[in-house]
Short mmCIF file of C-alpha atoms and ligand atoms in Angstrom, two decimals:
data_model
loop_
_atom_site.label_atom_id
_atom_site.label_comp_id
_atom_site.label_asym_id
_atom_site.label_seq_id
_atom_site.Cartn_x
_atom_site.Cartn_y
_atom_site.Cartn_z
CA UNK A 1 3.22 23.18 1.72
CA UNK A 2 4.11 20.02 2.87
CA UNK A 3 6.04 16.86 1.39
CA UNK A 4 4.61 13.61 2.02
CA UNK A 5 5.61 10.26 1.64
CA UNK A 6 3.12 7.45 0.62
CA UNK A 7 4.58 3.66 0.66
CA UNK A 8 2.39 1.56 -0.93
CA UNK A 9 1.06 4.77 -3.06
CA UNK A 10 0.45 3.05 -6.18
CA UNK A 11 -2.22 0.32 -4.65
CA UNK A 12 -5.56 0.24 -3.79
CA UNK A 13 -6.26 2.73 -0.72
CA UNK A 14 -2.18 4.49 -1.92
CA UNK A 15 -3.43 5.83 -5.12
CA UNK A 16 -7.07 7.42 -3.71
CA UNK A 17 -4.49 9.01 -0.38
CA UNK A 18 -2.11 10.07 -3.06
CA UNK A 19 -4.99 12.06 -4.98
CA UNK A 20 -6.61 13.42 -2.13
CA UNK A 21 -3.56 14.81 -0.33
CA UNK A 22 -2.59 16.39 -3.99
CA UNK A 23 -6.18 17.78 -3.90
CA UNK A 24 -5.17 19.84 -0.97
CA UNK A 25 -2.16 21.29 -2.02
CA UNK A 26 0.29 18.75 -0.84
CA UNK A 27 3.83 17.48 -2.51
CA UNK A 28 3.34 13.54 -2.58
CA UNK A 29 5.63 11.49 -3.23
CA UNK A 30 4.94 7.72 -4.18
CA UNK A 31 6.83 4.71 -3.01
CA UNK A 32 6.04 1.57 -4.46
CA UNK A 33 8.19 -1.41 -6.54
CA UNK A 34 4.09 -2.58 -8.00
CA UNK A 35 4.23 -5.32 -6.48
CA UNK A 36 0.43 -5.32 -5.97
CA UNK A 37 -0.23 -1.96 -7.01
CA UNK A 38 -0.31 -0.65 -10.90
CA UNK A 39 1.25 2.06 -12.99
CA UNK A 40 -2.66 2.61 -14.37
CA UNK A 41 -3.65 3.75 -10.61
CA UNK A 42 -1.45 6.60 -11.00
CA UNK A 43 -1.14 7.59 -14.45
CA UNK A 44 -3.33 10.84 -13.84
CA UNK A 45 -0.80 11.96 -11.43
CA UNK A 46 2.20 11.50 -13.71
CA UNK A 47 3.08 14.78 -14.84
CA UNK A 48 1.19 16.58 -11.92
CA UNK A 49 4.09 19.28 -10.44
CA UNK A 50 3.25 18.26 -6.32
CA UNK A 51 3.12 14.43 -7.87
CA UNK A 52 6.51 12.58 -7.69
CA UNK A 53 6.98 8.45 -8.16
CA UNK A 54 9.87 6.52 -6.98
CA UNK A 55 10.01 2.60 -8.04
CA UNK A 56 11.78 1.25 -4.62
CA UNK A 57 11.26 -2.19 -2.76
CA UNK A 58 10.85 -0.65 0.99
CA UNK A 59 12.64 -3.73 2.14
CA UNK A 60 15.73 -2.00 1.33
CA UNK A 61 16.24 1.68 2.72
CA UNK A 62 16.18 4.71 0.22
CA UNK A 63 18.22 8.08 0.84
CA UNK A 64 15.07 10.78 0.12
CA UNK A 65 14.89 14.94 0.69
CA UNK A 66 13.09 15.95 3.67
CA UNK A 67 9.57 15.03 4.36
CA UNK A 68 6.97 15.85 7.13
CA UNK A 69 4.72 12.90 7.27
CA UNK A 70 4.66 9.46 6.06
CA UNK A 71 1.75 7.33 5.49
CA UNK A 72 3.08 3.43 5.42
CA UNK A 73 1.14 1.68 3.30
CA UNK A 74 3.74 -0.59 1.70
CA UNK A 75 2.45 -4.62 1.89
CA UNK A 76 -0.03 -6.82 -0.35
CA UNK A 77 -3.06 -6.49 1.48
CA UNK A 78 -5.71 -9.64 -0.37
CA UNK A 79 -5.32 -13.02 1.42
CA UNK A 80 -4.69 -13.81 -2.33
CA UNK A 81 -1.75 -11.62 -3.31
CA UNK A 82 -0.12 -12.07 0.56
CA UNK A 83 -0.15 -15.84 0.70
CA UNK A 84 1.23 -15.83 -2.88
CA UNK A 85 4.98 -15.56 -1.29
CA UNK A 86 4.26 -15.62 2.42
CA UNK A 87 7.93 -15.22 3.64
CA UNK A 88 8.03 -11.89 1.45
CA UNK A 89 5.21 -10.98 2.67
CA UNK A 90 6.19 -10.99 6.78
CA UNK A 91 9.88 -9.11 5.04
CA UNK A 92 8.22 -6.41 3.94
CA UNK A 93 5.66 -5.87 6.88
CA UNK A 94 8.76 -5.94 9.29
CA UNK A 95 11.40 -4.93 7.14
CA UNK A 96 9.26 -2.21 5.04
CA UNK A 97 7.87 -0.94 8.83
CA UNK A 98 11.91 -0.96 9.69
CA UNK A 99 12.76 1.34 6.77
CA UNK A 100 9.97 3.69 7.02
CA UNK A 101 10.97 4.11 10.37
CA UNK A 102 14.33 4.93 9.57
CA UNK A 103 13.24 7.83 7.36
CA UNK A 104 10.43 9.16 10.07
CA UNK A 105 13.43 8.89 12.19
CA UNK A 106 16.29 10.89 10.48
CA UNK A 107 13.60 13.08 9.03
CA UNK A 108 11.97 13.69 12.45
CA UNK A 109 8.25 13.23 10.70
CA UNK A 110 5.27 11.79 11.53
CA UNK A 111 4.40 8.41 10.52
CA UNK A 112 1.25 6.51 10.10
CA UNK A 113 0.82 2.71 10.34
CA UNK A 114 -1.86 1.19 8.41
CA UNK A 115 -2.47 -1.66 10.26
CA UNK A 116 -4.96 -4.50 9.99
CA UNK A 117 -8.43 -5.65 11.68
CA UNK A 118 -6.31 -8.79 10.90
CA UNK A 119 -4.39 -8.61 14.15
CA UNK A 120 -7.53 -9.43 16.13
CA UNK A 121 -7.37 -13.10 14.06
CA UNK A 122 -10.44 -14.89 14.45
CA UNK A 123 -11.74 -12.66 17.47
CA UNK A 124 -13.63 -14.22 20.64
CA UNK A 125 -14.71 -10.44 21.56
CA UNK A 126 -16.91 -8.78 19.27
CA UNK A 127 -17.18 -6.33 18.10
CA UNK A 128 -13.53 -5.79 17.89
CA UNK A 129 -12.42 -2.68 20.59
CA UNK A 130 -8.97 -1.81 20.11
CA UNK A 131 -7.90 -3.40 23.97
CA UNK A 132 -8.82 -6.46 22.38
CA UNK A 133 -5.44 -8.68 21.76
CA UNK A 134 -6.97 -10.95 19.67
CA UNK A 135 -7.09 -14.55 18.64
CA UNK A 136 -4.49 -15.41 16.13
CA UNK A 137 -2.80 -18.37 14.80
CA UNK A 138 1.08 -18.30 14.39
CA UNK A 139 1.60 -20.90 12.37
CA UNK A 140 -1.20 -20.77 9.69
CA UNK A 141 -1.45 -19.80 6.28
CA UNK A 142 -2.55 -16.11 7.09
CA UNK A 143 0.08 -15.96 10.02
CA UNK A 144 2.60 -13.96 7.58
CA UNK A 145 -0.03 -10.99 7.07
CA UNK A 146 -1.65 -11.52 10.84
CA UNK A 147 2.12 -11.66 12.44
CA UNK A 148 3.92 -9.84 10.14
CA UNK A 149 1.08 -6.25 11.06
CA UNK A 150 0.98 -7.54 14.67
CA UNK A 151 5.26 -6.68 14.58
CA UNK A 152 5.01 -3.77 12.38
CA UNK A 153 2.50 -2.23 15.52
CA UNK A 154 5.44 -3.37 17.82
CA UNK A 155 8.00 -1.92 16.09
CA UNK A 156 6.11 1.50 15.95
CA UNK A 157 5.25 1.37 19.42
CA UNK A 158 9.10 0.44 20.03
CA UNK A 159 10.31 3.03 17.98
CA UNK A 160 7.87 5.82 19.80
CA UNK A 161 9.26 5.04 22.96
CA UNK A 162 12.65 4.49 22.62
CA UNK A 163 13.38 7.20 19.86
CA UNK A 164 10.51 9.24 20.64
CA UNK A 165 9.30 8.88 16.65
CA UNK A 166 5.87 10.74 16.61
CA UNK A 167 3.84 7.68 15.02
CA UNK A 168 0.05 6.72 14.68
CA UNK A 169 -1.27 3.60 14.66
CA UNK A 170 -4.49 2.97 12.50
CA UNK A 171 -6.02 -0.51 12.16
CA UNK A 172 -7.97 -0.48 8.80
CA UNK A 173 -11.13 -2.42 8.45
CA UNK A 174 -12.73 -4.19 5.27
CA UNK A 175 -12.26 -1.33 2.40
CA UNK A 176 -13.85 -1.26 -0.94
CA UNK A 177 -14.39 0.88 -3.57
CA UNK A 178 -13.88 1.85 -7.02
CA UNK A 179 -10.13 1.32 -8.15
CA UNK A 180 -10.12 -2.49 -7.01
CA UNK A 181 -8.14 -4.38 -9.20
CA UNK A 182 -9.64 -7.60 -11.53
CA UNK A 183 -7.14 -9.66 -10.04
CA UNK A 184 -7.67 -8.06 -6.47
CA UNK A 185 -9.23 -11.57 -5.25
CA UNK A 186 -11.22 -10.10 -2.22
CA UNK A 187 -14.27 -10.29 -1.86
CA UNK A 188 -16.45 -7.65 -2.80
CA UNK A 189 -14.50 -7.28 -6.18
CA UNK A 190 -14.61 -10.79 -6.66
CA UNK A 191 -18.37 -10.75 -6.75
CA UNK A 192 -19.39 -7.94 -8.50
CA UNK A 193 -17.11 -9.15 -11.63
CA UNK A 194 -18.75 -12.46 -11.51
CA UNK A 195 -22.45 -10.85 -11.16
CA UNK A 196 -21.68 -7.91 -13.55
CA UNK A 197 -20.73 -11.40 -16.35
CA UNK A 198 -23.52 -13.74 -14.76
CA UNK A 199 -21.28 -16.13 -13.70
CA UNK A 200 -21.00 -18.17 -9.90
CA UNK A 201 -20.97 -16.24 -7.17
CA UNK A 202 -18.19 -18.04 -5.25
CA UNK A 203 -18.91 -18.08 -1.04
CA UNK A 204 -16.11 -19.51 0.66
CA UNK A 205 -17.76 -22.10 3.32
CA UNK A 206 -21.61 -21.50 3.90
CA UNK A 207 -21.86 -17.44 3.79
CA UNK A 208 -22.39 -16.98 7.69
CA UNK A 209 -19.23 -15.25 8.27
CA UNK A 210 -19.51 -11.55 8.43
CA UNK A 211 -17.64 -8.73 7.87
CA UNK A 212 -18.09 -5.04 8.20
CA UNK A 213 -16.87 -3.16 4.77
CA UNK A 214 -16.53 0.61 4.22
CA UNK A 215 -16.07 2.50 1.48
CA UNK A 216 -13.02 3.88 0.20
CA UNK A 217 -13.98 7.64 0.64
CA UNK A 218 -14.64 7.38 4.42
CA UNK A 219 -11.58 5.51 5.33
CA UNK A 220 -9.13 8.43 3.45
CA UNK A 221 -11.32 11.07 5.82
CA UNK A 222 -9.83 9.26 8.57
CA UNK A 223 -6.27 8.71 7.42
CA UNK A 224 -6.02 12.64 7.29
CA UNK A 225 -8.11 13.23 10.65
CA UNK A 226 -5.91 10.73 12.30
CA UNK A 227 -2.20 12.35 10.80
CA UNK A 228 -3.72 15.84 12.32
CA UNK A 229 -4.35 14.52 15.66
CA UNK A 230 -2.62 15.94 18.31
CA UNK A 231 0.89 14.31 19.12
CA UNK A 232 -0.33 12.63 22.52
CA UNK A 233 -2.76 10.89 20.68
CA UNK A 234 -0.63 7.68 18.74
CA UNK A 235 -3.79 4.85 18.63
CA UNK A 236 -3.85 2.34 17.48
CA UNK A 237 -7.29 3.05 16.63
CA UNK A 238 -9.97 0.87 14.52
CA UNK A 239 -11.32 2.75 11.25
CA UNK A 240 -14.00 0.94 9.54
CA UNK A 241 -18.05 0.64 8.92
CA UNK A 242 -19.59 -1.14 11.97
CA UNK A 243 -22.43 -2.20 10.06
CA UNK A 244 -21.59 -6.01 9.71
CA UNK A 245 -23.08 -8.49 6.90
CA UNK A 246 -22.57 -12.20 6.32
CA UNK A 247 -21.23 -12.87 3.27
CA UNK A 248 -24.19 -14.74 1.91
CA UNK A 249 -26.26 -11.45 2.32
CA UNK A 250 -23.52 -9.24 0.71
CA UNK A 251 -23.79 -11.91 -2.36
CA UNK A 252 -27.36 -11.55 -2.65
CA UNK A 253 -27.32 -7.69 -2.49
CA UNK A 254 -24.49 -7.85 -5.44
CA UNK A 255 -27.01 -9.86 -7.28
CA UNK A 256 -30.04 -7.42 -6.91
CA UNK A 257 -27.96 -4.24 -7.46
CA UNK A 258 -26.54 -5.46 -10.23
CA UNK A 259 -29.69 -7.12 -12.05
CA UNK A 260 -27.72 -10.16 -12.46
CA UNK A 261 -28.67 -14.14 -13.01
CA UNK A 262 -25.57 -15.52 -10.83
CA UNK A 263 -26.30 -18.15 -9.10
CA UNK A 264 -24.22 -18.44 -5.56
CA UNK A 265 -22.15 -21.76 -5.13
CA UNK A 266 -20.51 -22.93 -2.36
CA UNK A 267 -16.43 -23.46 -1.85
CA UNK A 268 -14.39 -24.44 0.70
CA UNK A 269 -13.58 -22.19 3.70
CA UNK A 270 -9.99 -21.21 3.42
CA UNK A 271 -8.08 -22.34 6.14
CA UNK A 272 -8.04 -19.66 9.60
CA UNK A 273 -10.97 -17.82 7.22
CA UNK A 274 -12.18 -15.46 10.45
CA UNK A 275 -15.91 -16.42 10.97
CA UNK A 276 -17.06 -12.62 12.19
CA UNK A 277 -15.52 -9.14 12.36
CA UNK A 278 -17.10 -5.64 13.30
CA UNK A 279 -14.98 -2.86 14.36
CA UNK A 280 -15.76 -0.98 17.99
CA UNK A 281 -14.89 2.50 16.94
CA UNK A 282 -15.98 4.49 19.84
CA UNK A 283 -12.32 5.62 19.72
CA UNK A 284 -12.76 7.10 16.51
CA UNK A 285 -16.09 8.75 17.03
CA UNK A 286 -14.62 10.27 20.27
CA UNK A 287 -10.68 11.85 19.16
CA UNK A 288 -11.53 12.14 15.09
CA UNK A 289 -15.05 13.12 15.26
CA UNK A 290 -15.32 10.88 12.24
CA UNK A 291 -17.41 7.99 11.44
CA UNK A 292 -18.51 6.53 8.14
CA UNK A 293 -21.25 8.24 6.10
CA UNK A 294 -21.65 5.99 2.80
CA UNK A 295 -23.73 3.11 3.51
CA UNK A 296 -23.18 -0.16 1.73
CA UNK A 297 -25.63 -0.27 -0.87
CA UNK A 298 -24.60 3.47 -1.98
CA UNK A 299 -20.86 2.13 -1.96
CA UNK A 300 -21.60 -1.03 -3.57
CA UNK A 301 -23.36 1.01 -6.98
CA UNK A 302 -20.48 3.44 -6.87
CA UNK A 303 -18.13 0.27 -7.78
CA UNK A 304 -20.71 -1.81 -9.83
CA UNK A 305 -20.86 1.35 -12.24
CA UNK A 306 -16.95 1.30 -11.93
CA UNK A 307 -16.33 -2.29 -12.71
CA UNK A 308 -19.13 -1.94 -15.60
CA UNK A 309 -17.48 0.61 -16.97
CA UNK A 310 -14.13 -1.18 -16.96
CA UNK A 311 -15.38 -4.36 -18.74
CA UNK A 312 -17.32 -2.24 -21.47
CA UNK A 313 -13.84 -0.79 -22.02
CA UNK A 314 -12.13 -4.10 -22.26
CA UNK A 315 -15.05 -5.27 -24.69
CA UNK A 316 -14.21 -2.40 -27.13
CA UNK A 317 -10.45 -2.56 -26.94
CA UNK A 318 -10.71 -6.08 -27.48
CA UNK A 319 -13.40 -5.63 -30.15
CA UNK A 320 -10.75 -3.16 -31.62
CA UNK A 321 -7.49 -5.43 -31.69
CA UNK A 322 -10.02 -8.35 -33.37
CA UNK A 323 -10.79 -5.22 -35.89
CA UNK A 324 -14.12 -5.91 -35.50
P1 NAD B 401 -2.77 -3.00 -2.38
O1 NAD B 401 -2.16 -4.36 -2.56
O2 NAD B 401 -3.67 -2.49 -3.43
O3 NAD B 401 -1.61 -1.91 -2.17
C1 NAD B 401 -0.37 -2.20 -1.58
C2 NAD B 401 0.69 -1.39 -2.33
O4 NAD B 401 1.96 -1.62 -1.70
C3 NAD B 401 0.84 -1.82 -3.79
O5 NAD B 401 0.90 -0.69 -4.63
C4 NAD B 401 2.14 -2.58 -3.80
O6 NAD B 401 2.79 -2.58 -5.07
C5 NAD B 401 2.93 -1.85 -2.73
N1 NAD B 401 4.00 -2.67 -2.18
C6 NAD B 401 3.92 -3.95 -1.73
N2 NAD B 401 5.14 -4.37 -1.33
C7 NAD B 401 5.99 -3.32 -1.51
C8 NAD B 401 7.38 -3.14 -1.29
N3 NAD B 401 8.14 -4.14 -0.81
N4 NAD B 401 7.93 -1.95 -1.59
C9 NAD B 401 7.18 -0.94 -2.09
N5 NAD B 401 5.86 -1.06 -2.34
C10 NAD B 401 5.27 -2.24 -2.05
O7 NAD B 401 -3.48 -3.03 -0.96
P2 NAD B 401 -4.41 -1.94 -0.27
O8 NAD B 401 -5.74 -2.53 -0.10
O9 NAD B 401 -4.28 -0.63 -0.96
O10 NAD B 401 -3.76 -1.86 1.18
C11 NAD B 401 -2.84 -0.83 1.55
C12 NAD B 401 -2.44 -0.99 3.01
O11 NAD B 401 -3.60 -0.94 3.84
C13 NAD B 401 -1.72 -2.32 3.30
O12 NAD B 401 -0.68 -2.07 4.22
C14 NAD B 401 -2.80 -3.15 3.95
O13 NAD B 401 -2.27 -4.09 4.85
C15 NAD B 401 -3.64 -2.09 4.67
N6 NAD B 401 -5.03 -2.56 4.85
C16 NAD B 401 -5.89 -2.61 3.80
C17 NAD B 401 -7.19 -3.08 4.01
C18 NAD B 401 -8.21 -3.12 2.89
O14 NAD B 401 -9.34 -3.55 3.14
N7 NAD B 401 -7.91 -2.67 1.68
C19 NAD B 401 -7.59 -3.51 5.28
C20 NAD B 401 -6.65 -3.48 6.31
C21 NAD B 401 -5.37 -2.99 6.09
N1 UDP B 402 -14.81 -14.72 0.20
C1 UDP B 402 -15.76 -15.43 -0.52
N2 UDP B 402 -15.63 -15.50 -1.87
C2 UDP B 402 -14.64 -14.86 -2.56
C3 UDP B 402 -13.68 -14.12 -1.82
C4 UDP B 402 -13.81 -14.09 -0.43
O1 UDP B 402 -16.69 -16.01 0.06
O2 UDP B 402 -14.61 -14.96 -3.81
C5 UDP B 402 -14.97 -14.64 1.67
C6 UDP B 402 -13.71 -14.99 2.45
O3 UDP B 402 -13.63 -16.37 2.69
C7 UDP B 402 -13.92 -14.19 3.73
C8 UDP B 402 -14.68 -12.94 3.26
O4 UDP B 402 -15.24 -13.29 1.99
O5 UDP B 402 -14.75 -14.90 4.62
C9 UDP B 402 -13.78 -11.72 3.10
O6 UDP B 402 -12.68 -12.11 2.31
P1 UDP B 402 -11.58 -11.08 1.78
O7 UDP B 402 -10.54 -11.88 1.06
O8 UDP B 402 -12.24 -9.98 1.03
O9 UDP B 402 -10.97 -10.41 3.10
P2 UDP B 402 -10.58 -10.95 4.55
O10 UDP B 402 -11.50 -10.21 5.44
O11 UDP B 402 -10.80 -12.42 4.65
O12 UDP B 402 -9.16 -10.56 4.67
#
């Protein structure tokens, strides 16, 4: 049996890893100080024997028992939540990537990366291959997320060849599913909330940028494939659905699936807003046999049901503390 680390355990993609690696027998243990994440993600796994939680900011290091593998996950991850305190936001990609390190280091385990799609900017190649450097902005508003990944892979690659840490490198495309928070701000949770309550769908700009999403299940597949690779083989290497959308047409397919009377209005394009993104992942295909197998209509009713669900709940609780 092994013990695993998970930083970042209690957010979005942390909490479905955490379950699924418990599924299989694994001890897990959670790292996270909720900064973006939520106690609620995990509760099911609170009082599970091969489930353990420790509240810790990875900025600062954190004496822990043995473990075989890490998965770092520790960072905010929604344009929303990272540009919220941008200069915390680069500390803990560097910092947190410093520290988990550390432990890979003194513990002599493997350690996984998740990196971004992010560090290809706004891309002039596309799709997006993973010899691709990339087009990104230093100095802009999504610079701390964009630089602050684009060190964390240097560090990892520094660390590999200088103290021979066994790491892997995976750069994580558009991800979605059920287990999004309200508050998330990205996109595909922002829209479904506002068609599931018939308000305003809200496209940044004019709808023409794309991106590729994939759904939750299919990325955690290749987490695991990629931690069982064989030690020569470090990435980094692009995981994500190369079927790409604008976001105009993902709006109106939110609409339909979710029999809604939104109307879409337009916004402002936030600033450095990358107009198109598709991952290459011949790379994937070829070392994890894996590629994604839920289309984006199937992925997008899984999480309408999900958010319905949710607000239905929130209805009755609320109902209930009205005593209505
Ligand atoms: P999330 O915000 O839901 O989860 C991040 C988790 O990290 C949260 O639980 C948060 O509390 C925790 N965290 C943040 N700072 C911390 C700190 N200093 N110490 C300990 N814990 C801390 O985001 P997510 O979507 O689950 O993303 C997880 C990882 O995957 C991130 O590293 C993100 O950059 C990467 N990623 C995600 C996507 C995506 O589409 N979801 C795409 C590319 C990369
Ligand atoms: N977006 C949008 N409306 C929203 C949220 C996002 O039009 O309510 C757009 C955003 O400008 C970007 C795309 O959707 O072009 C994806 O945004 P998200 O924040 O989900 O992730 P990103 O890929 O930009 O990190």
């Amino acid at each position: 049996m092994k013990r695993i680390l998970v930083t970042g355990g209690a957010g979005f993609i942390g909490s479905h890893l955490c379950e699924r690696l418990i599924r299989e027998g694994n001890r897990v243990i959670c790292l996270d100080n909720f900064l973006t994440g939520r106690k609620e993600y995990i509760t099911h796994l609170i009082g599970n024997k091969l489930f353990e939680l420790v509240e810790h900011d990875i900025m600062y290091s954190y004496p822990m028992d043995h473990v075989d593998e890490i998965y770092h996950l520790a960072c905010p991850a929604s344009p929303v939540h990272y540009q919220r305190d941008p200069i915390k936001t680069m500390k803990i990609s560097v910092l947190g990537s410093y520290n988990a390190l550390g432990m890979a280091k003194r513990h002599d385990a493997k350690i996984l990366l998740a990196s971004t799609s992010e560090i290809y900017g706004d891309p002039l190649v596309h799709p997006q291959p993973e010899h691709y450097w990339g087009n990104v902005n230093t100095i802009g508003p999504r610079s701390c997320y964009d630089e602050g990944k684009r060190c964390a892979e240097t560090l990892f690659m520094d660390y590999y060849r200088q103290e021979k840490v066994r790491i892997k490198i995976v750069r994580i495309f558009n991800t979605y599913g059920p287990g999004m928070l309200p508050d998330d701000g990205r996109v595909i949770s922002n829209f479904i909330l506002q068609a599931l309550q018939n308000q305003d769908i809200t496209i940044y700009g004019d709808g023409s940028q794309t991106r590729s999403f994939q759904y939750i299940d299919d990325l955690i597949e290749a987490l695991l494939k990629m931690m069982r690779t064989d030690e020569s083989f470090i990435g980094p290497v692009n995981i994500g659905n190369p079927r790409e959308f604008t976001i105009k047409e993902l709006a109106e397919r939110i609409v339909a699936l979710s029999d809604s009377s939104s109307k879409l209005v337009y916004k402002p394009l936030p600033v450095d807003d990358p107009k198109q993104r598709q991952p290459d992942i011949t790379l994937a295909r070829e070392i994890l046999d894996w590629e994604p197998a839920i289309r984006l209509d199937e992925g997008l009713t899984k999480m309408i049901r999900f958010f319905r669900e949710q607000l239905q709940q929130e209805s009755i609780e609320a109902n209930i503390s009205l005593g209505l």
